[in-house]
Amino acid sequence: QQPVQSPQAVILREGEDAVINCSSSKALYSVHWYRQKHGEAPVFLMILLKGGEQKGHDKISASFNEKKQQSSLYLTASQLSYSGTYFCGTSNTGNQFYFGTGTSLTVIP
Amino acid sequence: NAGVTQTPKFQVLKTGQSMTLQCAQDMNHEYMSWYRQDPGMGLRLIHYSVGAGITDQGEVPNGYNVSRSTTEDFPLRLLSAAPSQTSVYFCASSYIGGSSYEQYFGPGTRLTVT
């Protein structure tokens, strides 16, 4: 039930854009996105609850394609502070929650 | 608000020992959960609770017990520690309907079993 994330790792220069994908083999009730810095706890970014929903704040946004059971996280004009590991989390029942294996994002000057 | 707190931060156990990882939250969240994080595996759900007196198994429950006697506390017990349980453990909480609301994570407990 664990969603699959791609790519596993990406290196960007400041100002470049990135897309992280998350896909599930099961129908999804919701998709969460979190970022984790090394040695710290995951921190919430956003939730998408409806198929077709798109959300964003600052230069980070996400979309949710319910039919394809996929979500994508878009980071535009990346900043050094965006570095970390990004996880998608999915649920198809409302209470059981599954995280992907993560995408390591490194932003270099 | 302290948010979600976990103790201890670090722990070393010998194989066969038992211990309890503590988790508490002061946000009156009904949903609480435990995850373990291993390199390359992401976070995997061990057990979760939707309220006091109600617990259920997650993806990797073997070797762990939980109980929920109050809304605030959700301890995780390792019955007989094994090297395979070496991991970082995170407790999280959210409003009921865990997947519809932001999960707040504690700082984690790094456990080594020798």
JSON list of C-alpha atoms in Angstrom, two decimals:
[
{"chain": "A", "resi": 1, "resn": "GLN", "atom": "CA", "xyz": [0.00, 0.00, 0.00]},
{"chain": "A", "resi": 2, "resn": "GLN", "atom": "CA", "xyz": [3.04, 2.24, 0.23]},
{"chain": "A", "resi": 3, "resn": "PRO", "atom": "CA", "xyz": [2.92, 4.88, -2.51]},
{"chain": "A", "resi": 4, "resn": "VAL", "atom": "CA", "xyz": [5.79, 5.10, -4.97]},
{"chain": "A", "resi": 5, "resn": "GLN", "atom": "CA", "xyz": [7.69, 8.35, -5.29]},
{"chain": "A", "resi": 6, "resn": "SER", "atom": "CA", "xyz": [9.88, 9.51, -8.15]},
{"chain": "A", "resi": 7, "resn": "PRO", "atom": "CA", "xyz": [12.55, 10.59, -8.54]},
{"chain": "A", "resi": 8, "resn": "GLN", "atom": "CA", "xyz": [14.42, 9.18, -5.56]},
{"chain": "A", "resi": 9, "resn": "ALA", "atom": "CA", "xyz": [16.83, 12.09, -5.54]},
{"chain": "A", "resi": 10, "resn": "VAL", "atom": "CA", "xyz": [17.29, 15.37, -7.36]},
{"chain": "A", "resi": 11, "resn": "ILE", "atom": "CA", "xyz": [19.91, 18.12, -7.26]},
{"chain": "A", "resi": 12, "resn": "LEU", "atom": "CA", "xyz": [18.97, 21.63, -8.31]},
{"chain": "A", "resi": 13, "resn": "ARG", "atom": "CA", "xyz": [20.64, 24.98, -8.56]},
{"chain": "A", "resi": 14, "resn": "GLU", "atom": "CA", "xyz": [18.94, 27.88, -6.84]},
{"chain": "A", "resi": 15, "resn": "GLY", "atom": "CA", "xyz": [16.14, 29.21, -8.99]},
{"chain": "A", "resi": 16, "resn": "GLU", "atom": "CA", "xyz": [15.48, 25.97, -10.86]},
{"chain": "A", "resi": 17, "resn": "ASP", "atom": "CA", "xyz": [12.19, 24.07, -10.76]},
{"chain": "A", "resi": 18, "resn": "ALA", "atom": "CA", "xyz": [11.44, 20.51, -9.70]},
{"chain": "A", "resi": 19, "resn": "VAL", "atom": "CA", "xyz": [8.53, 18.08, -9.80]},
{"chain": "A", "resi": 20, "resn": "ILE", "atom": "CA", "xyz": [8.12, 15.17, -7.40]},
{"chain": "A", "resi": 21, "resn": "ASN", "atom": "CA", "xyz": [5.59, 12.49, -8.23]},
{"chain": "A", "resi": 22, "resn": "CYS", "atom": "CA", "xyz": [3.63, 10.16, -5.99]},
{"chain": "A", "resi": 23, "resn": "SER", "atom": "CA", "xyz": [1.52, 7.27, -7.25]},
{"chain": "A", "resi": 24, "resn": "SER", "atom": "CA", "xyz": [-0.54, 4.58, -5.59]},
{"chain": "A", "resi": 25, "resn": "SER", "atom": "CA", "xyz": [-1.91, 1.23, -6.69]},
{"chain": "A", "resi": 26, "resn": "LYS", "atom": "CA", "xyz": [-5.03, 1.84, -4.58]},
{"chain": "A", "resi": 27, "resn": "ALA", "atom": "CA", "xyz": [-7.79, 4.42, -4.79]},
{"chain": "A", "resi": 28, "resn": "LEU", "atom": "CA", "xyz": [-6.88, 7.44, -2.71]},
{"chain": "A", "resi": 29, "resn": "TYR", "atom": "CA", "xyz": [-8.95, 9.36, -0.18]},
{"chain": "A", "resi": 30, "resn": "SER", "atom": "CA", "xyz": [-6.35, 12.02, 0.39]},
{"chain": "A", "resi": 31, "resn": "VAL", "atom": "CA", "xyz": [-2.73, 12.94, -0.28]},
{"chain": "A", "resi": 32, "resn": "HIS", "atom": "CA", "xyz": [-0.43, 14.72, 2.15]},
{"chain": "A", "resi": 33, "resn": "TRP", "atom": "CA", "xyz": [2.98, 16.25, 1.48]},
{"chain": "A", "resi": 34, "resn": "TYR", "atom": "CA", "xyz": [5.67, 16.66, 4.13]},
{"chain": "A", "resi": 35, "resn": "ARG", "atom": "CA", "xyz": [9.27, 17.85, 4.16]},
{"chain": "A", "resi": 36, "resn": "GLN", "atom": "CA", "xyz": [11.90, 16.49, 6.51]},
{"chain": "A", "resi": 37, "resn": "LYS", "atom": "CA", "xyz": [15.25, 18.10, 7.21]},
{"chain": "A", "resi": 38, "resn": "HIS", "atom": "CA", "xyz": [18.10, 15.86, 8.30]},
{"chain": "A", "resi": 39, "resn": "GLY", "atom": "CA", "xyz": [17.74, 14.78, 11.92]},
{"chain": "A", "resi": 40, "resn": "GLU", "atom": "CA", "xyz": [14.36, 16.47, 12.33]},
{"chain": "A", "resi": 41, "resn": "ALA", "atom": "CA", "xyz": [10.72, 15.44, 12.27]},
{"chain": "A", "resi": 42, "resn": "PRO", "atom": "CA", "xyz": [8.60, 15.69, 9.11]},
{"chain": "A", "resi": 43, "resn": "VAL", "atom": "CA", "xyz": [6.82, 19.02, 8.69]},
{"chain": "A", "resi": 44, "resn": "PHE", "atom": "CA", "xyz": [3.48, 19.38, 6.99]},
{"chain": "A", "resi": 45, "resn": "LEU", "atom": "CA", "xyz": [3.28, 21.17, 3.63]},
{"chain": "A", "resi": 46, "resn": "MET", "atom": "CA", "xyz": [-0.25, 20.56, 2.34]},
{"chain": "A", "resi": 47, "resn": "ILE", "atom": "CA", "xyz": [-3.20, 18.18, 2.01]},
{"chain": "A", "resi": 48, "resn": "LEU", "atom": "CA", "xyz": [-5.24, 17.46, -1.09]},
{"chain": "A", "resi": 49, "resn": "LEU", "atom": "CA", "xyz": [-8.61, 15.91, -0.46]},
{"chain": "A", "resi": 50, "resn": "LYS", "atom": "CA", "xyz": [-10.39, 15.89, -3.77]},
{"chain": "A", "resi": 51, "resn": "GLY", "atom": "CA", "xyz": [-9.46, 14.58, -7.14]},
{"chain": "A", "resi": 52, "resn": "GLY", "atom": "CA", "xyz": [-8.39, 17.46, -9.31]},
{"chain": "A", "resi": 53, "resn": "GLU", "atom": "CA", "xyz": [-7.63, 19.66, -6.34]},
{"chain": "A", "resi": 54, "resn": "GLN", "atom": "CA", "xyz": [-4.62, 21.90, -6.58]},
{"chain": "A", "resi": 55, "resn": "LYS", "atom": "CA", "xyz": [-3.06, 23.81, -3.75]},
{"chain": "A", "resi": 56, "resn": "GLY", "atom": "CA", "xyz": [-0.07, 25.96, -3.18]},
{"chain": "A", "resi": 57, "resn": "HIS", "atom": "CA", "xyz": [1.63, 28.48, -1.01]},
{"chain": "A", "resi": 58, "resn": "ASP", "atom": "CA", "xyz": [4.65, 30.53, -1.76]},
{"chain": "A", "resi": 59, "resn": "LYS", "atom": "CA", "xyz": [6.36, 28.73, -4.64]},
{"chain": "A", "resi": 60, "resn": "ILE", "atom": "CA", "xyz": [5.35, 25.19, -3.66]},
{"chain": "A", "resi": 61, "resn": "SER", "atom": "CA", "xyz": [2.16, 23.71, -5.07]},
{"chain": "A", "resi": 62, "resn": "ALA", "atom": "CA", "xyz": [0.61, 20.31, -5.62]},
{"chain": "A", "resi": 63, "resn": "SER", "atom": "CA", "xyz": [-2.04, 18.59, -7.69]},
{"chain": "A", "resi": 64, "resn": "PHE", "atom": "CA", "xyz": [-4.08, 15.45, -7.15]},
{"chain": "A", "resi": 65, "resn": "ASN", "atom": "CA", "xyz": [-5.36, 13.31, -10.01]},
{"chain": "A", "resi": 66, "resn": "GLU", "atom": "CA", "xyz": [-7.80, 10.94, -8.36]},
{"chain": "A", "resi": 67, "resn": "LYS", "atom": "CA", "xyz": [-8.46, 8.88, -11.49]},
{"chain": "A", "resi": 68, "resn": "LYS", "atom": "CA", "xyz": [-4.78, 8.23, -12.05]},
{"chain": "A", "resi": 69, "resn": "GLN", "atom": "CA", "xyz": [-4.22, 7.79, -8.29]},
{"chain": "A", "resi": 70, "resn": "GLN", "atom": "CA", "xyz": [-1.36, 10.23, -8.53]},
{"chain": "A", "resi": 71, "resn": "SER", "atom": "CA", "xyz": [-0.19, 13.46, -6.98]},
{"chain": "A", "resi": 72, "resn": "SER", "atom": "CA", "xyz": [2.62, 15.79, -7.94]},
{"chain": "A", "resi": 73, "resn": "LEU", "atom": "CA", "xyz": [4.49, 18.40, -5.90]},
{"chain": "A", "resi": 74, "resn": "TYR", "atom": "CA", "xyz": [5.84, 21.39, -7.81]},
{"chain": "A", "resi": 75, "resn": "LEU", "atom": "CA", "xyz": [8.70, 23.50, -6.48]},
{"chain": "A", "resi": 76, "resn": "THR", "atom": "CA", "xyz": [9.41, 26.60, -8.51]},
{"chain": "A", "resi": 77, "resn": "ALA", "atom": "CA", "xyz": [12.35, 28.98, -8.30]},
{"chain": "A", "resi": 78, "resn": "SER", "atom": "CA", "xyz": [13.92, 26.74, -5.66]},
{"chain": "A", "resi": 79, "resn": "GLN", "atom": "CA", "xyz": [15.66, 28.21, -2.66]},
{"chain": "A", "resi": 80, "resn": "LEU", "atom": "CA", "xyz": [18.39, 26.74, -0.47]},
{"chain": "A", "resi": 81, "resn": "SER", "atom": "CA", "xyz": [15.80, 26.28, 2.28]},
{"chain": "A", "resi": 82, "resn": "TYR", "atom": "CA", "xyz": [13.88, 23.82, 0.08]},
{"chain": "A", "resi": 83, "resn": "SER", "atom": "CA", "xyz": [16.57, 21.17, 0.61]},
{"chain": "A", "resi": 84, "resn": "GLY", "atom": "CA", "xyz": [15.37, 18.10, 2.46]},
{"chain": "A", "resi": 85, "resn": "THR", "atom": "CA", "xyz": [13.50, 14.87, 1.90]},
{"chain": "A", "resi": 86, "resn": "TYR", "atom": "CA", "xyz": [9.94, 15.13, 0.64]},
{"chain": "A", "resi": 87, "resn": "PHE", "atom": "CA", "xyz": [7.38, 12.52, 1.49]},
{"chain": "A", "resi": 88, "resn": "CYS", "atom": "CA", "xyz": [3.91, 11.97, 0.16]},
{"chain": "A", "resi": 89, "resn": "GLY", "atom": "CA", "xyz": [1.42, 10.28, 2.45]},
{"chain": "A", "resi": 90, "resn": "THR", "atom": "CA", "xyz": [-1.73, 8.62, 1.26]},
{"chain": "A", "resi": 91, "resn": "SER", "atom": "CA", "xyz": [-4.85, 7.13, 2.73]},
{"chain": "A", "resi": 92, "resn": "ASN", "atom": "CA", "xyz": [-7.66, 5.17, 1.17]},
{"chain": "A", "resi": 93, "resn": "THR", "atom": "CA", "xyz": [-9.69, 4.58, 4.32]},
{"chain": "A", "resi": 94, "resn": "GLY", "atom": "CA", "xyz": [-9.34, 7.71, 6.41]},
{"chain": "A", "resi": 95, "resn": "ASN", "atom": "CA", "xyz": [-7.37, 6.26, 9.31]},
{"chain": "A", "resi": 96, "resn": "GLN", "atom": "CA", "xyz": [-4.57, 4.11, 7.93]},
{"chain": "A", "resi": 97, "resn": "PHE", "atom": "CA", "xyz": [-1.87, 6.27, 6.51]},
{"chain": "A", "resi": 98, "resn": "TYR", "atom": "CA", "xyz": [1.02, 5.27, 4.23]},
{"chain": "A", "resi": 99, "resn": "PHE", "atom": "CA", "xyz": [4.11, 7.29, 3.38]},
{"chain": "A", "resi": 100, "resn": "GLY", "atom": "CA", "xyz": [6.23, 6.97, 0.29]},
{"chain": "A", "resi": 101, "resn": "THR", "atom": "CA", "xyz": [9.94, 6.23, 0.50]},
{"chain": "A", "resi": 102, "resn": "GLY", "atom": "CA", "xyz": [10.85, 9.85, 0.00]},
{"chain": "A", "resi": 103, "resn": "THR", "atom": "CA", "xyz": [12.59, 12.10, -2.53]},
{"chain": "A", "resi": 104, "resn": "SER", "atom": "CA", "xyz": [15.85, 13.72, -1.49]},
{"chain": "A", "resi": 105, "resn": "LEU", "atom": "CA", "xyz": [16.06, 17.27, -2.82]},
{"chain": "A", "resi": 106, "resn": "THR", "atom": "CA", "xyz": [19.31, 19.20, -2.66]},
{"chain": "A", "resi": 107, "resn": "VAL", "atom": "CA", "xyz": [19.47, 22.82, -3.73]},
{"chain": "A", "resi": 108, "resn": "ILE", "atom": "CA", "xyz": [22.95, 24.19, -4.38]},
{"chain": "A", "resi": 109, "resn": "PRO", "atom": "CA", "xyz": [24.01, 27.82, -4.83]},
{"chain": "B", "resi": 1, "resn": "ASN", "atom": "CA", "xyz": [1.56, 24.59, 23.56]},
{"chain": "B", "resi": 2, "resn": "ALA", "atom": "CA", "xyz": [4.35, 22.02, 23.66]},
{"chain": "B", "resi": 3, "resn": "GLY", "atom": "CA", "xyz": [2.81, 20.16, 20.70]},
{"chain": "B", "resi": 4, "resn": "VAL", "atom": "CA", "xyz": [3.89, 16.51, 20.51]},
{"chain": "B", "resi": 5, "resn": "THR", "atom": "CA", "xyz": [6.61, 15.44, 22.92]},
{"chain": "B", "resi": 6, "resn": "GLN", "atom": "CA", "xyz": [8.55, 12.18, 22.95]},
{"chain": "B", "resi": 7, "resn": "THR", "atom": "CA", "xyz": [10.89, 10.64, 25.48]},
{"chain": "B", "resi": 8, "resn": "PRO", "atom": "CA", "xyz": [13.60, 9.51, 25.48]},
{"chain": "B", "resi": 9, "resn": "LYS", "atom": "CA", "xyz": [15.44, 11.09, 22.55]},
{"chain": "B", "resi": 10, "resn": "PHE", "atom": "CA", "xyz": [18.01, 8.31, 22.40]},
{"chain": "B", "resi": 11, "resn": "GLN", "atom": "CA", "xyz": [17.99, 4.77, 23.77]},
{"chain": "B", "resi": 12, "resn": "VAL", "atom": "CA", "xyz": [20.26, 1.76, 23.53]},
{"chain": "B", "resi": 13, "resn": "LEU", "atom": "CA", "xyz": [18.82, -1.64, 24.42]},
{"chain": "B", "resi": 14, "resn": "LYS", "atom": "CA", "xyz": [20.18, -5.14, 24.51]},
{"chain": "B", "resi": 15, "resn": "THR", "atom": "CA", "xyz": [18.38, -7.87, 22.61]},
{"chain": "B", "resi": 16, "resn": "GLY", "atom": "CA", "xyz": [15.50, -9.21, 24.68]},
{"chain": "B", "resi": 17, "resn": "GLN", "atom": "CA", "xyz": [15.04, -6.14, 26.85]},
{"chain": "B", "resi": 18, "resn": "SER", "atom": "CA", "xyz": [11.71, -4.36, 26.97]},
{"chain": "B", "resi": 19, "resn": "MET", "atom": "CA", "xyz": [10.98, -0.66, 27.15]},
{"chain": "B", "resi": 20, "resn": "THR", "atom": "CA", "xyz": [8.30, 1.95, 26.61]},
{"chain": "B", "resi": 21, "resn": "LEU", "atom": "CA", "xyz": [8.61, 4.95, 24.35]},
{"chain": "B", "resi": 22, "resn": "GLN", "atom": "CA", "xyz": [6.53, 7.82, 25.65]},
{"chain": "B", "resi": 23, "resn": "CYS", "atom": "CA", "xyz": [4.42, 10.17, 23.52]},
{"chain": "B", "resi": 24, "resn": "ALA", "atom": "CA", "xyz": [2.20, 13.01, 24.70]},
{"chain": "B", "resi": 25, "resn": "GLN", "atom": "CA", "xyz": [0.31, 15.81, 22.98]},
{"chain": "B", "resi": 26, "resn": "ASP", "atom": "CA", "xyz": [-1.45, 18.86, 24.39]},
{"chain": "B", "resi": 27, "resn": "MET", "atom": "CA", "xyz": [-3.59, 19.78, 21.38]},
{"chain": "B", "resi": 28, "resn": "ASN", "atom": "CA", "xyz": [-6.59, 17.63, 22.32]},
{"chain": "B", "resi": 29, "resn": "HIS", "atom": "CA", "xyz": [-6.13, 15.57, 19.18]},
{"chain": "B", "resi": 30, "resn": "GLU", "atom": "CA", "xyz": [-8.12, 12.36, 19.04]},
{"chain": "B", "resi": 31, "resn": "TYR", "atom": "CA", "xyz": [-5.95, 10.67, 16.40]},
{"chain": "B", "resi": 32, "resn": "MET", "atom": "CA", "xyz": [-2.46, 9.52, 17.42]},
{"chain": "B", "resi": 33, "resn": "SER", "atom": "CA", "xyz": [-0.04, 7.22, 15.67]},
{"chain": "B", "resi": 34, "resn": "TRP", "atom": "CA", "xyz": [3.42, 5.68, 15.81]},
{"chain": "B", "resi": 35, "resn": "TYR", "atom": "CA", "xyz": [5.78, 5.36, 12.85]},
{"chain": "B", "resi": 36, "resn": "ARG", "atom": "CA", "xyz": [9.21, 3.90, 12.41]},
{"chain": "B", "resi": 37, "resn": "GLN", "atom": "CA", "xyz": [11.65, 5.34, 9.93]},
{"chain": "B", "resi": 38, "resn": "ASP", "atom": "CA", "xyz": [14.40, 3.25, 8.41]},
{"chain": "B", "resi": 39, "resn": "PRO", "atom": "CA", "xyz": [16.83, 4.34, 5.66]},
{"chain": "B", "resi": 40, "resn": "GLY", "atom": "CA", "xyz": [15.25, 3.99, 2.23]},
{"chain": "B", "resi": 41, "resn": "MET", "atom": "CA", "xyz": [11.92, 2.84, 3.69]},
{"chain": "B", "resi": 42, "resn": "GLY", "atom": "CA", "xyz": [10.18, 6.09, 4.49]},
{"chain": "B", "resi": 43, "resn": "LEU", "atom": "CA", "xyz": [7.84, 6.16, 7.48]},
{"chain": "B", "resi": 44, "resn": "ARG", "atom": "CA", "xyz": [5.85, 3.04, 8.21]},
{"chain": "B", "resi": 45, "resn": "LEU", "atom": "CA", "xyz": [2.77, 3.00, 10.43]},
{"chain": "B", "resi": 46, "resn": "ILE", "atom": "CA", "xyz": [3.08, 0.73, 13.49]},
{"chain": "B", "resi": 47, "resn": "HIS", "atom": "CA", "xyz": [-0.12, 1.39, 15.46]},
{"chain": "B", "resi": 48, "resn": "TYR", "atom": "CA", "xyz": [-2.69, 4.12, 15.62]},
{"chain": "B", "resi": 49, "resn": "SER", "atom": "CA", "xyz": [-5.54, 5.27, 17.84]},
{"chain": "B", "resi": 50, "resn": "VAL", "atom": "CA", "xyz": [-8.69, 7.23, 17.08]},
{"chain": "B", "resi": 51, "resn": "GLY", "atom": "CA", "xyz": [-9.46, 7.99, 20.71]},
{"chain": "B", "resi": 52, "resn": "ALA", "atom": "CA", "xyz": [-9.00, 6.89, 24.30]},
{"chain": "B", "resi": 53, "resn": "GLY", "atom": "CA", "xyz": [-9.52, 3.16, 24.60]},
{"chain": "B", "resi": 54, "resn": "ILE", "atom": "CA", "xyz": [-9.37, 2.54, 20.83]},
{"chain": "B", "resi": 55, "resn": "THR", "atom": "CA", "xyz": [-6.25, 1.28, 19.08]},
{"chain": "B", "resi": 56, "resn": "ASP", "atom": "CA", "xyz": [-5.56, -0.56, 15.85]},
{"chain": "B", "resi": 57, "resn": "GLN", "atom": "CA", "xyz": [-2.67, -2.07, 13.97]},
{"chain": "B", "resi": 58, "resn": "GLY", "atom": "CA", "xyz": [-0.86, -0.40, 11.15]},
{"chain": "B", "resi": 59, "resn": "GLU", "atom": "CA", "xyz": [1.49, -1.78, 8.55]},
{"chain": "B", "resi": 60, "resn": "VAL", "atom": "CA", "xyz": [4.26, -3.16, 10.83]},
{"chain": "B", "resi": 61, "resn": "PRO", "atom": "CA", "xyz": [2.75, -3.94, 14.28]},
{"chain": "B", "resi": 62, "resn": "ASN", "atom": "CA", "xyz": [4.67, -7.12, 15.20]},
{"chain": "B", "resi": 63, "resn": "GLY", "atom": "CA", "xyz": [6.78, -6.78, 18.33]},
{"chain": "B", "resi": 64, "resn": "TYR", "atom": "CA", "xyz": [5.00, -3.64, 19.53]},
{"chain": "B", "resi": 65, "resn": "ASN", "atom": "CA", "xyz": [2.07, -2.96, 21.85]},
{"chain": "B", "resi": 66, "resn": "VAL", "atom": "CA", "xyz": [0.15, 0.23, 22.45]},
{"chain": "B", "resi": 67, "resn": "SER", "atom": "CA", "xyz": [-2.59, 1.45, 24.75]},
{"chain": "B", "resi": 68, "resn": "ARG", "atom": "CA", "xyz": [-4.51, 4.71, 24.97]},
{"chain": "B", "resi": 69, "resn": "SER", "atom": "CA", "xyz": [-5.92, 5.40, 28.40]},
{"chain": "B", "resi": 70, "resn": "THR", "atom": "CA", "xyz": [-6.10, 9.20, 27.96]},
{"chain": "B", "resi": 71, "resn": "THR", "atom": "CA", "xyz": [-6.45, 11.57, 25.02]},
{"chain": "B", "resi": 72, "resn": "GLU", "atom": "CA", "xyz": [-3.01, 13.01, 25.72]},
{"chain": "B", "resi": 73, "resn": "ASP", "atom": "CA", "xyz": [-0.80, 9.93, 25.98]},
{"chain": "B", "resi": 74, "resn": "PHE", "atom": "CA", "xyz": [0.00, 7.12, 23.56]},
{"chain": "B", "resi": 75, "resn": "PRO", "atom": "CA", "xyz": [2.95, 4.98, 24.74]},
{"chain": "B", "resi": 76, "resn": "LEU", "atom": "CA", "xyz": [4.61, 2.38, 22.53]},
{"chain": "B", "resi": 77, "resn": "ARG", "atom": "CA", "xyz": [5.94, -0.76, 24.20]},
{"chain": "B", "resi": 78, "resn": "LEU", "atom": "CA", "xyz": [8.65, -2.98, 22.81]},
{"chain": "B", "resi": 79, "resn": "LEU", "atom": "CA", "xyz": [8.06, -6.37, 24.35]},
{"chain": "B", "resi": 80, "resn": "SER", "atom": "CA", "xyz": [11.38, -8.08, 23.62]},
{"chain": "B", "resi": 81, "resn": "ALA", "atom": "CA", "xyz": [13.74, -5.88, 21.64]},
{"chain": "B", "resi": 82, "resn": "ALA", "atom": "CA", "xyz": [15.40, -7.26, 18.52]},
{"chain": "B", "resi": 83, "resn": "PRO", "atom": "CA", "xyz": [18.15, -5.73, 16.34]},
{"chain": "B", "resi": 84, "resn": "SER", "atom": "CA", "xyz": [15.55, -5.39, 13.55]},
{"chain": "B", "resi": 85, "resn": "GLN", "atom": "CA", "xyz": [13.80, -2.80, 15.72]},
{"chain": "B", "resi": 86, "resn": "THR", "atom": "CA", "xyz": [16.75, -0.44, 15.51]},
{"chain": "B", "resi": 87, "resn": "SER", "atom": "CA", "xyz": [15.13, 2.62, 13.97]},
{"chain": "B", "resi": 88, "resn": "VAL", "atom": "CA", "xyz": [13.94, 6.16, 14.54]},
{"chain": "B", "resi": 89, "resn": "TYR", "atom": "CA", "xyz": [10.45, 6.25, 16.01]},
{"chain": "B", "resi": 90, "resn": "PHE", "atom": "CA", "xyz": [8.07, 9.14, 15.48]},
{"chain": "B", "resi": 91, "resn": "CYS", "atom": "CA", "xyz": [4.80, 9.78, 17.22]},
{"chain": "B", "resi": 92, "resn": "ALA", "atom": "CA", "xyz": [2.22, 11.95, 15.47]},
{"chain": "B", "resi": 93, "resn": "SER", "atom": "CA", "xyz": [-1.19, 13.38, 16.26]},
{"chain": "B", "resi": 94, "resn": "SER", "atom": "CA", "xyz": [-4.01, 15.07, 14.39]},
{"chain": "B", "resi": 95, "resn": "TYR", "atom": "CA", "xyz": [-7.71, 15.80, 14.58]},
{"chain": "B", "resi": 96, "resn": "ILE", "atom": "CA", "xyz": [-9.97, 12.79, 14.09]},
{"chain": "B", "resi": 97, "resn": "GLY", "atom": "CA", "xyz": [-10.03, 11.45, 10.58]},
{"chain": "B", "resi": 98, "resn": "GLY", "atom": "CA", "xyz": [-6.26, 11.39, 10.49]},
{"chain": "B", "resi": 99, "resn": "SER", "atom": "CA", "xyz": [-5.94, 11.51, 6.75]},
{"chain": "B", "resi": 100, "resn": "SER", "atom": "CA", "xyz": [-8.05, 14.68, 6.43]},
{"chain": "B", "resi": 101, "resn": "TYR", "atom": "CA", "xyz": [-5.95, 16.80, 8.74]},
{"chain": "B", "resi": 102, "resn": "GLU", "atom": "CA", "xyz": [-2.36, 17.83, 9.16]},
{"chain": "B", "resi": 103, "resn": "GLN", "atom": "CA", "xyz": [-0.31, 15.42, 11.25]},
{"chain": "B", "resi": 104, "resn": "TYR", "atom": "CA", "xyz": [1.95, 16.95, 13.88]},
{"chain": "B", "resi": 105, "resn": "PHE", "atom": "CA", "xyz": [5.09, 14.94, 14.55]},
{"chain": "B", "resi": 106, "resn": "GLY", "atom": "CA", "xyz": [7.14, 14.66, 17.70]},
{"chain": "B", "resi": 107, "resn": "PRO", "atom": "CA", "xyz": [10.94, 15.08, 17.57]},
{"chain": "B", "resi": 108, "resn": "GLY", "atom": "CA", "xyz": [11.57, 11.33, 17.40]},
{"chain": "B", "resi": 109, "resn": "THR", "atom": "CA", "xyz": [13.32, 8.65, 19.46]},
{"chain": "B", "resi": 110, "resn": "ARG", "atom": "CA", "xyz": [16.46, 7.08, 18.05]},
{"chain": "B", "resi": 111, "resn": "LEU", "atom": "CA", "xyz": [16.59, 3.46, 19.24]},
{"chain": "B", "resi": 112, "resn": "THR", "atom": "CA", "xyz": [19.52, 1.11, 18.86]},
{"chain": "B", "resi": 113, "resn": "VAL", "atom": "CA", "xyz": [19.21, -2.57, 19.77]},
{"chain": "B", "resi": 114, "resn": "THR", "atom": "CA", "xyz": [22.48, -4.44, 20.14]}
]
